[in-house]
Short mmCIF file of C-alpha atoms in Angstrom, two decimals:
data_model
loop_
_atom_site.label_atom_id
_atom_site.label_comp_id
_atom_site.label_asym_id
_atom_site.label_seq_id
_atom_site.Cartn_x
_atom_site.Cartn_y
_atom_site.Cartn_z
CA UNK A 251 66.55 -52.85 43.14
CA UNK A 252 66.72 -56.13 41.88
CA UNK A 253 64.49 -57.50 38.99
CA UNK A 254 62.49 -59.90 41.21
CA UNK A 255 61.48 -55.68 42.89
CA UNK A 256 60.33 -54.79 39.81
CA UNK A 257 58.47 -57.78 38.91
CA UNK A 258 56.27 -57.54 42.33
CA UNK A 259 55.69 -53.67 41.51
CA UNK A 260 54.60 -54.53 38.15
CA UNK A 261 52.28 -57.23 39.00
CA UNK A 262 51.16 -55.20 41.83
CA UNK A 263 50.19 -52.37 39.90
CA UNK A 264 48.95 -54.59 36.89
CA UNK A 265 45.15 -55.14 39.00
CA UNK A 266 45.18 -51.55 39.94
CA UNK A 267 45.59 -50.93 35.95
CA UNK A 268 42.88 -53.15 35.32
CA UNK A 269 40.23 -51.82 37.59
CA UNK A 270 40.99 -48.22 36.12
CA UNK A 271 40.93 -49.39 32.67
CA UNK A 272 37.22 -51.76 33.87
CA UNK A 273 35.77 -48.83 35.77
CA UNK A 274 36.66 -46.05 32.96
CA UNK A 275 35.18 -48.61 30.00
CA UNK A 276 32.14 -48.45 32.08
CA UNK A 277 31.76 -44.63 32.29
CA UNK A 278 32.59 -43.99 29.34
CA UNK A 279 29.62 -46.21 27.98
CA UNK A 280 27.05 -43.86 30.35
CA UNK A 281 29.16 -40.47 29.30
CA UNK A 282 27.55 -38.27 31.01
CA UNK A 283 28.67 -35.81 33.00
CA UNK A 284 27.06 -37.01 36.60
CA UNK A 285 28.39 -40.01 35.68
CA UNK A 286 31.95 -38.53 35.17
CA UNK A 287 31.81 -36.03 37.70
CA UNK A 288 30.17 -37.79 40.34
CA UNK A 289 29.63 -41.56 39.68
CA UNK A 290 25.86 -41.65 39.00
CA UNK A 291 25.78 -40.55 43.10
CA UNK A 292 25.93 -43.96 43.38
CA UNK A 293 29.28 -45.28 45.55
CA UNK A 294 28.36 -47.42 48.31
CA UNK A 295 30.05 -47.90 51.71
CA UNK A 296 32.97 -50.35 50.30
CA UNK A 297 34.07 -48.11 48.12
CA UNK A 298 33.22 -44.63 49.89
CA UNK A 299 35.19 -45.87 53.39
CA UNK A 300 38.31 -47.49 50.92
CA UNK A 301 38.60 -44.31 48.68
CA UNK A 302 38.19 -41.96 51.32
CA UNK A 303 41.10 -43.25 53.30
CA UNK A 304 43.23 -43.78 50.06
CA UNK A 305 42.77 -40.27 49.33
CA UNK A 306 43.52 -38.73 52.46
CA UNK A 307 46.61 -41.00 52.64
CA UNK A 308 48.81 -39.42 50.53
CA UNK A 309 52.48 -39.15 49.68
CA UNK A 310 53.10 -36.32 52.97
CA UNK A 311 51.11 -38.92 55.15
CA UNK A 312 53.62 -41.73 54.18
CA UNK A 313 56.97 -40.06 53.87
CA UNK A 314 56.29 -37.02 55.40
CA UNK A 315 55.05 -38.61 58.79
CA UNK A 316 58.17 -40.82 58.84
CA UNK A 317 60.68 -38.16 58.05
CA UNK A 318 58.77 -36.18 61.19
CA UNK A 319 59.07 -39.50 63.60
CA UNK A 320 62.59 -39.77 62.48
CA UNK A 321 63.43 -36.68 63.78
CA UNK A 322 60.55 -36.06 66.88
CA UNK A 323 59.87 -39.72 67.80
CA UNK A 324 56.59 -41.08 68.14
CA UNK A 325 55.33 -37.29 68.97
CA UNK A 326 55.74 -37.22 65.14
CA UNK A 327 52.39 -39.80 64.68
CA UNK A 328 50.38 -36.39 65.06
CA UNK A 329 51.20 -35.52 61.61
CA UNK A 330 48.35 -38.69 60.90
CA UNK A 331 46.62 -39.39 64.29
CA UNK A 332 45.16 -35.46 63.90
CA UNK A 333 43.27 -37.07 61.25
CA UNK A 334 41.36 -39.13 63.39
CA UNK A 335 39.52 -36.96 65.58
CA UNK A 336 38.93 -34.47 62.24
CA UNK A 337 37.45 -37.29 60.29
CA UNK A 338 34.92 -38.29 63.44
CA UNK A 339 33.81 -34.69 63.61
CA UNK A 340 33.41 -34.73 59.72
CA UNK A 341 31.46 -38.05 59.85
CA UNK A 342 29.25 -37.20 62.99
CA UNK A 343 28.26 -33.37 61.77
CA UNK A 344 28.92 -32.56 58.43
CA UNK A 345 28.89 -35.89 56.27
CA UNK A 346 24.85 -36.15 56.03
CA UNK A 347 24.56 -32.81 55.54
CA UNK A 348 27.02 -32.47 52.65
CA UNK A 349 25.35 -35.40 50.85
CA UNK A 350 21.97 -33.28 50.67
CA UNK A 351 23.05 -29.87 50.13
CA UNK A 352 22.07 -30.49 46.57
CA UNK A 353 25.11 -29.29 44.54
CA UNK A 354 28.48 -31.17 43.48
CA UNK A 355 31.34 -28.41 44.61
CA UNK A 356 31.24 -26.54 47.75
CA UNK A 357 31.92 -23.79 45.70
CA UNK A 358 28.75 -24.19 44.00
CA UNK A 359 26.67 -24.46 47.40
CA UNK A 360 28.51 -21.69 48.73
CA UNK A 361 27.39 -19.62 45.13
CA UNK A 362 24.03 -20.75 45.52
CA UNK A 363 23.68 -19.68 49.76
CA UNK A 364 25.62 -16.36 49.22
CA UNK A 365 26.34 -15.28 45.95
CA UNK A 366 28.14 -15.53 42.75
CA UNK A 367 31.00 -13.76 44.00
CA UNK A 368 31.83 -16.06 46.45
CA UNK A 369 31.23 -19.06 44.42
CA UNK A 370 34.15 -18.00 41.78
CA UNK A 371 36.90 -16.33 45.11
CA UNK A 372 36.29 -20.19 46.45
CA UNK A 373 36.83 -21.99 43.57
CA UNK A 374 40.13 -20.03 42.24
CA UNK A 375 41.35 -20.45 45.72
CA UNK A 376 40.63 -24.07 45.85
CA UNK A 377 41.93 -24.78 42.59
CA UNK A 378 45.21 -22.99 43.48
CA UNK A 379 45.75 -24.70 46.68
CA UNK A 380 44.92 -28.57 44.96
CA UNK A 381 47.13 -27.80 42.42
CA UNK A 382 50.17 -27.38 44.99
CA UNK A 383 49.22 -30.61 46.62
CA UNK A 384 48.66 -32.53 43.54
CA UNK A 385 52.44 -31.35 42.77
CA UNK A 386 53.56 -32.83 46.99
CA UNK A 387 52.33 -36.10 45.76
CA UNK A 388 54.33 -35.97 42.47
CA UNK A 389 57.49 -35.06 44.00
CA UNK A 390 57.20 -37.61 47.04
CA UNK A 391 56.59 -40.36 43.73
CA UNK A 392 59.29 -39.39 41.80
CA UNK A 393 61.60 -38.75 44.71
CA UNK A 394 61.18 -42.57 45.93
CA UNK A 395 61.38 -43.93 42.87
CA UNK A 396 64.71 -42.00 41.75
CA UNK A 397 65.98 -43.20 45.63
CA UNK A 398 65.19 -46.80 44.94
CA UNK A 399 65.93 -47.63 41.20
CA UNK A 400 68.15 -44.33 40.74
CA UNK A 401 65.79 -43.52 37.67
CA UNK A 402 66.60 -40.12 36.35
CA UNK A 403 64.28 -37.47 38.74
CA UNK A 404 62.23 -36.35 35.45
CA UNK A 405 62.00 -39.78 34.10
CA UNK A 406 60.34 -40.83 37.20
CA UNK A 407 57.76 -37.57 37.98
CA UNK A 408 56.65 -38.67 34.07
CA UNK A 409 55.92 -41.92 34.67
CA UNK A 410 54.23 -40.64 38.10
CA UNK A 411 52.30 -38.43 36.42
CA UNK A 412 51.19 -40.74 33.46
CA UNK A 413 50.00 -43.24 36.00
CA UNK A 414 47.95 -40.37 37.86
CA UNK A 415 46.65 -39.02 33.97
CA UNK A 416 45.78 -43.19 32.88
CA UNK A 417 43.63 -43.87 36.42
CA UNK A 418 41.90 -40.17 36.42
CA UNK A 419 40.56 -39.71 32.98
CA UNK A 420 38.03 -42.50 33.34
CA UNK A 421 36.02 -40.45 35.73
CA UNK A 422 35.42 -40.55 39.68
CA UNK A 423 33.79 -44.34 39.42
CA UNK A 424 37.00 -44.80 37.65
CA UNK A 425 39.26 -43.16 40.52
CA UNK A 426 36.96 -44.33 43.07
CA UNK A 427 37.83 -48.19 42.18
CA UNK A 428 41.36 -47.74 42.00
CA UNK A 429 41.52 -46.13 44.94
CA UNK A 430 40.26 -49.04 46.77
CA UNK A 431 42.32 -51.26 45.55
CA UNK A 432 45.22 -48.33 46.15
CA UNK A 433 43.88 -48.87 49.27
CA UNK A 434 44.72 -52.38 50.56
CA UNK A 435 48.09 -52.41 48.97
CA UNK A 436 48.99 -49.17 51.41
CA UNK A 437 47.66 -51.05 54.28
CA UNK A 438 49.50 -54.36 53.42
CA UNK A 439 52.58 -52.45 52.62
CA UNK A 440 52.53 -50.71 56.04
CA UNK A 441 52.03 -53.23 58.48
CA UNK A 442 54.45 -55.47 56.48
CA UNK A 443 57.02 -52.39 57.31
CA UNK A 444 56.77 -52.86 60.92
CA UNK A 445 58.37 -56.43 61.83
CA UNK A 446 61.00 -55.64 59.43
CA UNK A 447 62.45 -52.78 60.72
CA UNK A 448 61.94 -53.94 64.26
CA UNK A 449 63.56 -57.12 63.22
CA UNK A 450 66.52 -54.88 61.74
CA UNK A 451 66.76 -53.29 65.16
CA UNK A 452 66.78 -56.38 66.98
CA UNK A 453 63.11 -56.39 68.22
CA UNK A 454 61.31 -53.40 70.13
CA UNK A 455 63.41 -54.10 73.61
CA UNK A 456 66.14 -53.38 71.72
CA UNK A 457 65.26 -50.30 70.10
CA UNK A 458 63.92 -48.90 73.08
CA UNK A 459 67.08 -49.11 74.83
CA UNK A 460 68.57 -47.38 72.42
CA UNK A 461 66.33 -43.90 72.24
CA UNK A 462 66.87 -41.02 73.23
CA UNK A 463 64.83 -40.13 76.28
CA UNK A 464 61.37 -39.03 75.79
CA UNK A 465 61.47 -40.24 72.40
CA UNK A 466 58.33 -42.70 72.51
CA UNK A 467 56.14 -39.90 74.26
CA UNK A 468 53.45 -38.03 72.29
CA UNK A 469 53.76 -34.35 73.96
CA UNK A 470 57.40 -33.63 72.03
CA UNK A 471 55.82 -30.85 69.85
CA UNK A 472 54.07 -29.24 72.70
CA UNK A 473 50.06 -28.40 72.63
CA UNK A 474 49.46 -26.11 70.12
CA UNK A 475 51.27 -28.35 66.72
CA UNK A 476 48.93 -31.35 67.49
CA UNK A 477 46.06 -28.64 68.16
CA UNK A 478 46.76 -26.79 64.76
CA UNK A 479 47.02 -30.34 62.38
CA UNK A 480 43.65 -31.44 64.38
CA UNK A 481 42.17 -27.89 63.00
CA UNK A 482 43.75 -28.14 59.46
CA UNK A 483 42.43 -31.51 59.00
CA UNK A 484 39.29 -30.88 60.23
CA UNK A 485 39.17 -27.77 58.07
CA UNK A 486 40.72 -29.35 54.91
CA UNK A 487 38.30 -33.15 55.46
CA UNK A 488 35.05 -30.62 55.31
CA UNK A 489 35.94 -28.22 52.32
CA UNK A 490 38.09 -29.96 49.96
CA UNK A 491 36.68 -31.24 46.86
CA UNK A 492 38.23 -34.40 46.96
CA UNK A 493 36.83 -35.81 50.37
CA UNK A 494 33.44 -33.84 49.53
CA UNK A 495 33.09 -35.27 46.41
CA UNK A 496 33.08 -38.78 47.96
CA UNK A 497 30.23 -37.92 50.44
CA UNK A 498 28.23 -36.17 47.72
CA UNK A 499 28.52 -39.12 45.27
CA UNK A 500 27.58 -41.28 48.54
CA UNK A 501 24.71 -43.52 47.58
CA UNK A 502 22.78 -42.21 51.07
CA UNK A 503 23.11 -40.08 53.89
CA UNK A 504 24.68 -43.05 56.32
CA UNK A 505 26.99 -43.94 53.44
CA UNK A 506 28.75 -40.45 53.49
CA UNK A 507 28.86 -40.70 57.30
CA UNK A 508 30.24 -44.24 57.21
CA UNK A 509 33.31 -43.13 54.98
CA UNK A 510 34.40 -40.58 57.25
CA UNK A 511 34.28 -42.70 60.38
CA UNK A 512 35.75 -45.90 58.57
CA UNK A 513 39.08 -43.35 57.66
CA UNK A 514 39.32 -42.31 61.95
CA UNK A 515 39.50 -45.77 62.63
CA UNK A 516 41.74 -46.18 60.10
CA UNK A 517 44.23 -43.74 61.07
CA UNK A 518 44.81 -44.35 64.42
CA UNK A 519 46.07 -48.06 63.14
CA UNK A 520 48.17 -46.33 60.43
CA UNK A 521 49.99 -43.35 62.58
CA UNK A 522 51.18 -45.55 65.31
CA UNK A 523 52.62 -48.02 62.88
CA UNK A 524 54.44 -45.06 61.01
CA UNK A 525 55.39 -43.99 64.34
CA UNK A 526 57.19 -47.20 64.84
CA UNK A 527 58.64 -47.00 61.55
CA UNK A 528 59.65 -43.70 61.62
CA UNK A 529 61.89 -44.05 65.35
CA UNK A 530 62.98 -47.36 64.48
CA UNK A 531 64.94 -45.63 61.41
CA UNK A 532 66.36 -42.70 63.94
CA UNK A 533 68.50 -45.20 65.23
CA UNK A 534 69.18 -47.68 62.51
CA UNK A 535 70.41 -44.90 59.58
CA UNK A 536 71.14 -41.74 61.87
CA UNK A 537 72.45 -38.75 60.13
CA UNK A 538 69.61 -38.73 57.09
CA UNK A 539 69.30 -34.50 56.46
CA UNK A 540 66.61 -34.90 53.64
CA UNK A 541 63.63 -36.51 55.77
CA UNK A 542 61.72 -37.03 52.83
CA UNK A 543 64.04 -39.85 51.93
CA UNK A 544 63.74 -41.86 55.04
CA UNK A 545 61.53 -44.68 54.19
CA UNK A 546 63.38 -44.94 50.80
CA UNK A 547 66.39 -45.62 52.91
CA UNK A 548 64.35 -47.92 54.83
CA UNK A 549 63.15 -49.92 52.08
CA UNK A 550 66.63 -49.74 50.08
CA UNK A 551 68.81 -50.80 53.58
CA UNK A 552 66.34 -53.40 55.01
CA UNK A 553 63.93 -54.82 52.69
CA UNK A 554 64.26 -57.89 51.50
CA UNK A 555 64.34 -58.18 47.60
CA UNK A 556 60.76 -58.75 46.52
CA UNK A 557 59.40 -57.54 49.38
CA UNK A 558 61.10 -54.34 48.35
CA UNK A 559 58.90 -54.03 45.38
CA UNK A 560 55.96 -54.02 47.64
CA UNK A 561 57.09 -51.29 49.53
CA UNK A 562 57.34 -49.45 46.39
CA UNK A 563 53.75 -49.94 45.74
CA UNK A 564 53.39 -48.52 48.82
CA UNK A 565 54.87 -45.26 47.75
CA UNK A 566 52.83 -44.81 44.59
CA UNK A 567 49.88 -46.37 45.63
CA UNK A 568 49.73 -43.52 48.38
CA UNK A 569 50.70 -40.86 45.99
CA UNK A 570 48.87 -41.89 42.78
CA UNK A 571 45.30 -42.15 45.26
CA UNK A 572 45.51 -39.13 46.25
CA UNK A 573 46.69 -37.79 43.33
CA UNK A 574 44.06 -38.73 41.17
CA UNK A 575 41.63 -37.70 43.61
CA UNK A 576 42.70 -33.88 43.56
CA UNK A 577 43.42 -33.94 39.94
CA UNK A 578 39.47 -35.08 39.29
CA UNK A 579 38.74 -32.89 42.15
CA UNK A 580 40.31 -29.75 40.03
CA UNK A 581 38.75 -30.29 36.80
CA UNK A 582 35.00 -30.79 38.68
CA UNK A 583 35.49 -27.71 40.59
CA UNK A 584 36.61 -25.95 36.84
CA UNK A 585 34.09 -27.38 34.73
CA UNK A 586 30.95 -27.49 37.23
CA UNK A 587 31.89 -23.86 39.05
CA UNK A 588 33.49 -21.84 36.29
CA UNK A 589 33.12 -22.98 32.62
CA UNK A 590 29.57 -24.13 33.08
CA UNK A 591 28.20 -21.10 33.91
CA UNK A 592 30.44 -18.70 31.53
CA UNK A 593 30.99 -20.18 28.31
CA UNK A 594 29.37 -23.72 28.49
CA UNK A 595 25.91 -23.12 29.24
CA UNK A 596 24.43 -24.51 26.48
CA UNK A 597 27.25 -27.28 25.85
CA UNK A 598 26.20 -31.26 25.80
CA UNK A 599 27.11 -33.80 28.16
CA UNK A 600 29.39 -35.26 26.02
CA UNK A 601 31.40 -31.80 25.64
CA UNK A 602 31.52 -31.08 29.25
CA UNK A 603 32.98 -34.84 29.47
CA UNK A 604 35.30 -33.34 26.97
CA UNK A 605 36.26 -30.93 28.65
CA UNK A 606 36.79 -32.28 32.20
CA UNK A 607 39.01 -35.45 30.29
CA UNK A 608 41.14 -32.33 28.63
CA UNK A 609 41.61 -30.31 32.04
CA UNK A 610 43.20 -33.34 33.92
CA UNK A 611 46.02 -33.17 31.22
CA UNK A 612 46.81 -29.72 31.32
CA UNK A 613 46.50 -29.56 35.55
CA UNK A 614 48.79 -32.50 35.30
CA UNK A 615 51.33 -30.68 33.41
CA UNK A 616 51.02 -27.17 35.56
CA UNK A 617 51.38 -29.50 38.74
CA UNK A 618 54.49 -31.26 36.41
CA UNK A 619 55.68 -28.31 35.89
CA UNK A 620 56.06 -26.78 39.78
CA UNK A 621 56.81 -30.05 41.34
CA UNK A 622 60.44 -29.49 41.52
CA UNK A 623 59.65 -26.69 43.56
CA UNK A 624 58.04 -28.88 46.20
CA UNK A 625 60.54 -29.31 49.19
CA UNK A 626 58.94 -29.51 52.59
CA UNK A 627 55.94 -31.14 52.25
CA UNK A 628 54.38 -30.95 55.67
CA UNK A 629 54.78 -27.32 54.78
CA UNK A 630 53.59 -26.66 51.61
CA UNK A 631 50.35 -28.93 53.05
CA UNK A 632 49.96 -26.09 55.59
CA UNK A 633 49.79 -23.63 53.68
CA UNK A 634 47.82 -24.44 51.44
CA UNK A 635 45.12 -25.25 54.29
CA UNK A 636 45.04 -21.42 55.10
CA UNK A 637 44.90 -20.41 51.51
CA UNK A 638 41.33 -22.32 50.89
CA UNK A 639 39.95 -24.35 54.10
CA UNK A 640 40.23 -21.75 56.73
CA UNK A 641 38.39 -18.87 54.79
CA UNK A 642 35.60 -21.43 53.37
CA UNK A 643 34.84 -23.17 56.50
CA UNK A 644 32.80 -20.81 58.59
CA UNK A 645 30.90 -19.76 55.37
CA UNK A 646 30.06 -23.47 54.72
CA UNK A 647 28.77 -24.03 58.44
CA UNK A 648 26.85 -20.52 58.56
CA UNK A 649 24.87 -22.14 54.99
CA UNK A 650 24.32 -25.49 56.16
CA UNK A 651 22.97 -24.75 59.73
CA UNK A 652 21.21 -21.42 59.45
CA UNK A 653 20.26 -18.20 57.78
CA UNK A 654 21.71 -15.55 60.03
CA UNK A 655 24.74 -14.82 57.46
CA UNK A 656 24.71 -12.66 54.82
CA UNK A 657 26.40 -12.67 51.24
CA UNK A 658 28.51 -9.64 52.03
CA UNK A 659 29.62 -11.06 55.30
CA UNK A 660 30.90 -14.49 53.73
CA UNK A 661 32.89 -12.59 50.74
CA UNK A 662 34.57 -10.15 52.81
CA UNK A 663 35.55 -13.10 55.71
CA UNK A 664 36.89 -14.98 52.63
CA UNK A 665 39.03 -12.65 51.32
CA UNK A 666 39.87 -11.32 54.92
CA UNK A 667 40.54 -14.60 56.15
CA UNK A 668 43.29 -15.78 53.78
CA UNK A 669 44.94 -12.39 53.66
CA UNK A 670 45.25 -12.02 57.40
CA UNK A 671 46.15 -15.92 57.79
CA UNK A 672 49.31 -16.09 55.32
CA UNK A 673 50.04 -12.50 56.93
CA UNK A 674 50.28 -14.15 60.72
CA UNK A 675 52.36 -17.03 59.23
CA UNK A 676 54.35 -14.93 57.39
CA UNK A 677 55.26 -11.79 58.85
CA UNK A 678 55.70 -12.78 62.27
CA UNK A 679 55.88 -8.75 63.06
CA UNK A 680 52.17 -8.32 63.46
CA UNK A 681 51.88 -10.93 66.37
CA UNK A 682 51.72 -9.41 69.67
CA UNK A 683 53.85 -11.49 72.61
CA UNK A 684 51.05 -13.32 73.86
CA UNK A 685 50.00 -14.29 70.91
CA UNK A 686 53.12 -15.35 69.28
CA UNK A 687 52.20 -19.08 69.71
CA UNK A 688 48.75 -18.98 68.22
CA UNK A 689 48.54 -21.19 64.72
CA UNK A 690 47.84 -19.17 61.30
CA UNK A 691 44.96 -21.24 61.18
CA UNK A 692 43.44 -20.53 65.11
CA UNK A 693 43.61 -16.87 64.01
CA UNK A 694 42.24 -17.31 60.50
CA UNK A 695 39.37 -18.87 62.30
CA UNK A 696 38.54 -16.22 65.01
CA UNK A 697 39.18 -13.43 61.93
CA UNK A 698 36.42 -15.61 60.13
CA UNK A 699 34.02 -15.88 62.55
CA UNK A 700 34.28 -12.46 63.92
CA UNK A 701 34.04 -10.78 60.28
CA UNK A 702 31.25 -12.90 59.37
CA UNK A 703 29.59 -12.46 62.53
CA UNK A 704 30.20 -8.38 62.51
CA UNK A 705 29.04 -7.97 58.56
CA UNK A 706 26.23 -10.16 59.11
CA UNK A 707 24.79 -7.91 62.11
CA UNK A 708 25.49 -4.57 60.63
CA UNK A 709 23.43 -5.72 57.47
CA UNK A 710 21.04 -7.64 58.58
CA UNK A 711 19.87 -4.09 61.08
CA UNK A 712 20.25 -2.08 57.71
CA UNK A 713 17.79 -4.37 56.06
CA UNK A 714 19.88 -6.06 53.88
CA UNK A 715 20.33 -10.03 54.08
CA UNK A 716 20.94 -11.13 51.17
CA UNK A 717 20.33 -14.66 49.82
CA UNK A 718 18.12 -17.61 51.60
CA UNK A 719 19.49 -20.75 52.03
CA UNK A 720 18.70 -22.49 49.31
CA UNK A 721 16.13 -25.89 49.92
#
């Protein structure tokens, strides 16, 4: 990189910095913890649509959807267009209903519909799981940055994870500002991307010529990979913190359901022009084994300097929106699900602020700390969907639209679920023949279902229901 690059990625980042440092001056004048925690439930569509997508599209939606075109073609795109159709069925079903089910966590809901048991299985679970993508996004940072300036590897997850710390601690108005402007420098960034590697490959004739055959169609990975991402999404979109949290803080009702239909549009722009990206670089630097350094290579072999710098931006301006979003995401699901109702019941507002500003250092530093385990990151994003978002979606669904499930039903198709999921995935032993295609996360979802329909029946004829749904 030359010093005009880092000039543009400074002054890039320098109004990002400034709408951070705006948005957490005015937070920390309200201090409270609504205010911290969920913006005064006061985002409006602008900033509820922008966030949204700038949290969704992370460092494994950038680089990781690349490094899969690069090696599958344009079949690849899945790895974002699955978020599409999952954000539609999030905006048209659940949105509304998530912005009125009167509590800030789904954890919390879920305590409040079933019982306390659930409420705390949930939350551990979820806070496992974000912590393992919060460290994805600061190894894709750090690994781009190391690629482009050659940056020591620590040197540069520090400096990701200070920038991640600076734009969290303000509070979710704080992250939710940022994360628009995050927002507009990924799209910029992106569909700058596409002329100049299709110029580097001598225009799109030209690169077509030159692919392998089949390499432009979408049906590479078969049915069931597309199927399974379109599941995960739609499973991860309607239980994760960090995309509920935006359509609880939603001003209204058609403000939550606006953000998730804004991000489908969004992606289907976004995963074909990664698509184009990502097959343009098969041919013009073949032989790339680490496919999480392909749009480095991209922007290191074909960018022009200065425009380089903005494809930097790129980078951490996908990584730091997410990551913000999951590390505020953590310490609300700590502070509102488990210290609030152990040892902080009688604490201030001003302490719990306290102690939601001190828990986005320390899950920093854990996430710091097992980032250099974080290799495949399409992987490690699976996973982690079976861990949390398959055993909490059914039990979510069950509260919001009915009263037929029980509180023994959802706990034991929680715990079921994600021991029986990471089991299929894992041990490939237990899956009969003509099964042996099924997703973890297909299975996890019959198991689910099945378990919380079969509990709920046995109990519910031996007089024992447990909770209402809560008004």
């Amino acid at each position: 990189m030359a010093a005009i690059d880092y000039i543009v990625f400074i002054v890039i980042l320098i109004p990002v910095l400034f709408v951070g440092w705006f948005s957490s001056k005015r937070s920390r004048s309200i201090d409270t913890t609504k205010e911290f925690l969920l913006a005064g439930k006061g985002i409006n569509k602008l900033q509820a649509g922008f966030s949204m997508a700038a949290t969704d599209f992370g460092g494994s939606a950038l680089v990781g959807a690349i490094g899969y075109c690069y090696i599958y073609g344009m079949s690849g795109a899945w790895w974002n267009l699955a978020a599409a159709p999952a954000f539609l069925l999030v905006g048209l079903f659940l949105a509304r209903r998530l912005n009125t089910m009167g509590s800030a966590t789904l954890p919390e809901y879920l305590g409040k519909r079933y019982s306390p048991a659930v409420k705390y299985v949930t939350c551990v679970m979820h806070v496992c799981a974000s912590v393992a993508a919060l460290a994805v996004q600061f190894t894709v940072s750090c690994t781009v940055l190391h690629v482009l300036s050659g940056i020591d590897l620590t040197v540069s997850l520090i400096i990701s994870m200070a920038l991640v710390v600076a734009l969290t601690s303000g509070g979710l108005r704080s992250v939710v500002n940022t994360d628009s402007a995050l927002f507009i420098i990924i799209v910029l960034s992106v569909l700058a991307a596409v002329p100049v590697t299709l110029s580097a490959a001598d225009g799109w004739g030209s690169l077509v010529s030159r692919l392998p055959e089949g390499f432009l169609r979408f049906d590479r990975l078969g049915f069931w990979t597309p199927m399974s991402w379109v599941l995960l999404c739609t499973l991860s979109y309607s239980t994760n913190q960090h995309y509920i949290q935006r359509m609880v803080a939603a001003r209204d009702e058609g403000t939550a359901t606006f953000a998730a239909v804004f991000t489908a549009g969004f992606y289907v722009v976004i995963s074909l022009a990664l698509g184009v990206i990502g097959t343009a670089a098969s041919q013009l630097l073949p032989g790339i084994e680490d496919t999480n350094t392909v749009f480095p290579e991209v922007l290191v072999s074909f960018f022009p300097h200065g425009l380089l710098g903005l494809g930097l931006a790129a980078v951490f301006a996908a990584t730091i929106s997410t990551g913000t979003s999951i590390l505020h995401s953590v310490a609300t699901l700590i502070v509102n699900d488990i210290w609030r109702p152990t040892i902080g019941r009688a604490a201030s507002d001003k302490t719990e602020v306290r102690v939601s500003r001190a828990l986005v250092y320390v899950t920093a530093l854990f996430s710091l700390g097992i980032s250099l385990l974080s290799s495949d990151i399409v992987n490690i994003c699976y996973v982690g969907g079976l861990f949390y978002s398959v055993s909490a979606f059914l039990p979510m669904v069950f509260g919001l639209h009915g009263r037929f499930a029980t509180a023994r039903a959802a706990l034991v198709s929680v715990a079921a679920t994600v021991a029986l999921s990471l089991a299929w995935e894992y041990i490939p032993a237990m899956r009969p023949g003509f099964l042996a295609s099924l997703p973890s996360n297909f299975f996890g979802l019959f198991v689910s279902l099945a378990l919380i329909v079969l509990v709920s029946l046995i109990e519910r004829k031996a007089g024992r229901s447990g909770p209402e749904t809560p008004d």
